[in-house]
Amino acid sequence: MKIGVLALQGDVREHLRALASVGAHGMSVRRPEELEAVDALVIPGGESTTIWKLAVAFDLLEPLRARIKEGLPAFGSCAGMIMLADRIQGGIDGQQTLGGIDMVVRRNAFGRQVDSFEADLDFAGRGPLRAVFIRAPWVESVGADVEVLARAGDRIVAVRQGPLLATSFHPELTGDARVHSYFVEMVREL
């Protein structure tokens, strides 16, 4: 099984390391032909408007949308969560996403860079997990088919819908690979 990491911006190396630590073969994805070679995809954090614009520039936006619509398992962290949302709040005029998860995500909901924080969460019933939030989004609302996997206080910060997983935090920065392990298990079960 090959799991790609969208390598347009963000914590690409950190996600590749986390995937390797749970026994998955990871590879960087920058071109449509590399996207075609993977069985699943991680969309790292970064800046969602930049990821969208680079996906357009690298002719990846439509191939990404098509693969996700076809059922490609994908995991988006932080800006990756925004990219997997069907709807966003607080985006720039005309900002587009890949879509796939029936949710409304608010960009930069937890505040600016100086408002970044860490918190312990119960992720998918796997016990306390340290989560790093950097200019993080939160989920405003979800559709009936979306499973909420974690909350920070009363805010939804991790969800799953079918083959798609999204977190508003950065699990690749903590050294705790349980979220990546969950994703790899999810991919193997599909």
Tab-separated table of C-alpha atoms in Angstrom:
chain	number	residue	atom	x	y	z
A	1	MET	CA	0.000	0.000	0.000
A	2	LYS	CA	1.345	3.416	-0.999
A	3	ILE	CA	0.139	6.475	0.905
A	4	GLY	CA	0.901	9.778	-0.751
A	5	VAL	CA	1.468	13.050	1.045
A	6	LEU	CA	0.410	16.079	-0.975
A	7	ALA	CA	3.731	17.914	-1.214
A	8	LEU	CA	2.652	21.407	-2.249
A	9	GLN	CA	3.105	22.992	1.185
A	10	GLY	CA	3.155	22.047	4.859
A	11	ASP	CA	4.556	19.292	7.063
A	12	VAL	CA	5.297	16.784	4.306
A	13	ARG	CA	8.403	15.232	5.918
A	14	GLU	CA	6.706	14.979	9.294
A	15	HIS	CA	3.728	13.125	7.803
A	16	LEU	CA	6.058	10.799	5.866
A	17	ARG	CA	7.921	10.037	9.113
A	18	ALA	CA	4.693	9.369	11.006
A	19	LEU	CA	3.466	7.036	8.252
A	20	ALA	CA	6.774	5.154	8.241
A	21	SER	CA	6.580	4.782	12.032
A	22	VAL	CA	3.323	2.822	11.643
A	23	GLY	CA	4.662	0.636	8.839
A	24	ALA	CA	3.176	2.452	5.844
A	25	HIS	CA	5.037	3.252	2.640
A	26	GLY	CA	4.733	7.008	2.050
A	27	MET	CA	5.629	9.064	-0.992
A	28	SER	CA	5.415	12.719	-1.953
A	29	VAL	CA	2.728	13.727	-4.462
A	30	ARG	CA	3.254	16.818	-6.617
A	31	ARG	CA	1.978	15.722	-10.024
A	32	PRO	CA	-1.145	13.985	-11.366
A	33	GLU	CA	0.817	10.856	-12.324
A	34	GLU	CA	2.118	10.558	-8.735
A	35	LEU	CA	-1.449	10.922	-7.459
A	36	GLU	CA	-2.510	8.039	-9.713
A	37	ALA	CA	0.173	5.821	-8.117
A	38	VAL	CA	-1.132	6.058	-4.526
A	39	ASP	CA	-3.746	4.055	-2.636
A	40	ALA	CA	-4.464	6.839	-0.121
A	41	LEU	CA	-3.477	10.463	0.460
A	42	VAL	CA	-2.528	12.757	3.343
A	43	ILE	CA	-3.224	16.469	2.865
A	44	PRO	CA	-0.978	18.302	5.329
A	45	GLY	CA	-1.507	21.557	7.115
A	46	GLY	CA	-0.174	24.802	5.738
A	47	GLU	CA	-2.337	27.559	4.334
A	48	SER	CA	-5.519	26.406	2.608
A	49	THR	CA	-5.635	29.240	0.075
A	50	THR	CA	-2.019	28.540	-0.911
A	51	ILE	CA	-2.676	24.792	-1.201
A	52	TRP	CA	-5.708	25.504	-3.413
A	53	LYS	CA	-3.758	27.922	-5.657
A	54	LEU	CA	-0.790	25.535	-5.942
A	55	ALA	CA	-3.119	22.613	-6.715
A	56	VAL	CA	-4.483	24.699	-9.610
A	57	ALA	CA	-0.967	25.711	-10.764
A	58	PHE	CA	0.263	22.083	-10.693
A	59	ASP	CA	-2.875	20.814	-12.501
A	60	LEU	CA	-3.825	18.772	-9.439
A	61	LEU	CA	-7.112	20.316	-8.310
A	62	GLU	CA	-9.424	18.403	-10.631
A	63	PRO	CA	-7.492	15.093	-10.429
A	64	LEU	CA	-7.606	15.371	-6.604
A	65	ARG	CA	-11.339	16.034	-6.669
A	66	ALA	CA	-11.896	13.128	-9.040
A	67	ARG	CA	-9.866	10.638	-6.982
A	68	ILE	CA	-11.622	11.686	-3.758
A	69	LYS	CA	-15.023	11.382	-5.451
A	70	GLU	CA	-13.998	7.903	-6.659
A	71	GLY	CA	-13.330	6.889	-3.042
A	72	LEU	CA	-9.616	7.548	-2.519
A	73	PRO	CA	-9.018	7.409	1.253
A	74	ALA	CA	-7.665	10.765	2.419
A	75	PHE	CA	-6.597	12.328	5.700
A	76	GLY	CA	-6.405	16.109	6.030
A	77	SER	CA	-4.790	17.861	8.989
A	78	CYS	CA	-5.472	21.553	9.731
A	79	ALA	CA	-5.508	23.173	6.259
A	80	GLY	CA	-6.043	19.650	4.926
A	81	MET	CA	-9.288	19.555	6.928
A	82	ILE	CA	-10.353	22.766	5.210
A	83	MET	CA	-9.500	21.249	1.826
A	84	LEU	CA	-11.704	18.197	2.523
A	85	ALA	CA	-14.680	20.293	3.658
A	86	ASP	CA	-17.688	20.650	1.382
A	87	ARG	CA	-18.219	24.165	2.746
A	88	ILE	CA	-16.008	26.736	4.494
A	89	GLN	CA	-16.488	29.954	6.427
A	90	GLY	CA	-13.879	32.687	6.579
A	91	GLY	CA	-12.264	31.833	3.252
A	92	ILE	CA	-11.100	34.376	0.719
A	93	ASP	CA	-13.426	35.314	-2.141
A	94	GLY	CA	-13.728	32.408	-4.553
A	95	GLN	CA	-11.724	29.986	-2.394
A	96	GLN	CA	-12.297	26.388	-3.446
A	97	THR	CA	-11.851	23.091	-1.654
A	98	LEU	CA	-11.559	19.491	-2.768
A	99	GLY	CA	-14.673	18.599	-0.802
A	100	GLY	CA	-15.781	15.156	0.225
A	101	ILE	CA	-16.785	15.591	3.861
A	102	ASP	CA	-20.262	16.950	4.525
A	103	MET	CA	-19.187	19.647	6.971
A	104	VAL	CA	-18.806	23.376	7.389
A	105	VAL	CA	-15.311	24.360	8.553
A	106	ARG	CA	-14.360	27.792	9.872
A	107	ARG	CA	-10.827	28.847	8.852
A	108	ASN	CA	-8.503	30.150	11.611
A	109	ALA	CA	-11.337	29.643	14.110
A	110	PHE	CA	-9.070	29.264	17.133
A	111	GLY	CA	-7.335	32.557	16.344
A	112	ARG	CA	-4.072	33.847	14.967
A	113	GLN	CA	-0.595	32.310	15.173
A	114	VAL	CA	-0.068	33.785	18.657
A	115	ASP	CA	-3.206	31.951	19.819
A	116	SER	CA	-1.738	28.523	18.983
A	117	PHE	CA	-2.031	25.969	21.783
A	118	GLU	CA	-1.827	22.311	22.789
A	119	ALA	CA	-4.564	20.258	24.427
A	120	ASP	CA	-5.245	16.674	25.445
A	121	LEU	CA	-8.123	15.081	23.507
A	122	ASP	CA	-9.867	11.752	23.421
A	123	PHE	CA	-9.425	10.774	19.773
A	124	ALA	CA	-11.765	8.020	18.547
A	125	GLY	CA	-11.840	6.407	21.985
A	126	ARG	CA	-8.073	5.811	21.968
A	127	GLY	CA	-7.364	7.649	25.196
A	128	PRO	CA	-5.733	11.010	25.770
A	129	LEU	CA	-3.864	12.375	22.795
A	130	ARG	CA	-1.791	15.562	22.807
A	131	ALA	CA	-2.988	17.812	19.982
A	132	VAL	CA	-1.192	20.842	18.548
A	133	PHE	CA	-3.444	23.612	17.197
A	134	ILE	CA	-1.764	26.255	14.995
A	135	ARG	CA	-4.156	28.852	13.496
A	136	ALA	CA	-6.506	25.916	13.476
A	137	PRO	CA	-9.969	25.585	12.011
A	138	TRP	CA	-12.893	23.985	13.771
A	139	VAL	CA	-15.963	22.265	12.427
A	140	GLU	CA	-19.110	24.377	12.686
A	141	SER	CA	-21.502	21.610	11.652
A	142	VAL	CA	-21.563	18.114	10.159
A	143	GLY	CA	-24.003	16.128	8.059
A	144	ALA	CA	-25.753	12.991	9.272
A	145	ASP	CA	-23.132	10.638	7.784
A	146	VAL	CA	-20.156	12.311	9.477
A	147	GLU	CA	-18.731	10.704	12.613
A	148	VAL	CA	-17.273	13.093	15.207
A	149	LEU	CA	-13.995	11.597	16.514
A	150	ALA	CA	-12.770	14.345	18.853
A	151	ARG	CA	-13.702	17.645	20.437
A	152	ALA	CA	-11.704	20.417	22.081
A	153	GLY	CA	-14.182	21.676	24.649
A	154	ASP	CA	-17.427	21.942	22.708
A	155	ARG	CA	-15.690	22.380	19.310
A	156	ILE	CA	-15.486	19.522	16.807
A	157	VAL	CA	-11.824	18.985	15.841
A	158	ALA	CA	-11.728	15.521	14.229
A	159	VAL	CA	-14.205	13.806	11.903
A	160	ARG	CA	-14.583	10.862	9.570
A	161	GLN	CA	-16.930	10.274	6.673
A	162	GLY	CA	-16.399	6.968	4.886
A	163	PRO	CA	-12.834	6.903	3.534
A	164	LEU	CA	-12.112	10.505	4.588
A	165	LEU	CA	-10.547	11.596	7.891
A	166	ALA	CA	-9.852	15.158	9.008
A	167	THR	CA	-8.320	16.809	12.076
A	168	SER	CA	-8.019	20.494	12.851
A	169	PHE	CA	-4.811	19.757	14.775
A	170	HIS	CA	-1.339	18.588	13.678
A	171	PRO	CA	-0.741	14.976	14.824
A	172	GLU	CA	2.479	14.844	12.795
A	173	LEU	CA	4.151	17.313	15.203
A	174	THR	CA	3.770	15.378	18.454
A	175	GLY	CA	5.630	12.106	17.929
A	176	ASP	CA	2.399	10.257	18.796
A	177	ALA	CA	1.428	8.303	15.685
A	178	ARG	CA	-2.025	7.107	16.816
A	179	VAL	CA	-3.911	9.302	14.322
A	180	HIS	CA	-1.713	8.068	11.471
A	181	SER	CA	-2.149	4.511	12.735
A	182	TYR	CA	-5.922	5.029	12.751
A	183	PHE	CA	-5.748	6.281	9.147
A	184	VAL	CA	-3.599	3.357	7.983
A	185	GLU	CA	-5.977	0.884	9.687
A	186	MET	CA	-8.908	2.682	8.062
A	187	VAL	CA	-7.291	2.382	4.612
A	188	ARG	CA	-6.566	-1.327	5.129
A	189	GLU	CA	-10.193	-1.971	6.108
A	190	LEU	CA	-11.628	-0.275	2.998
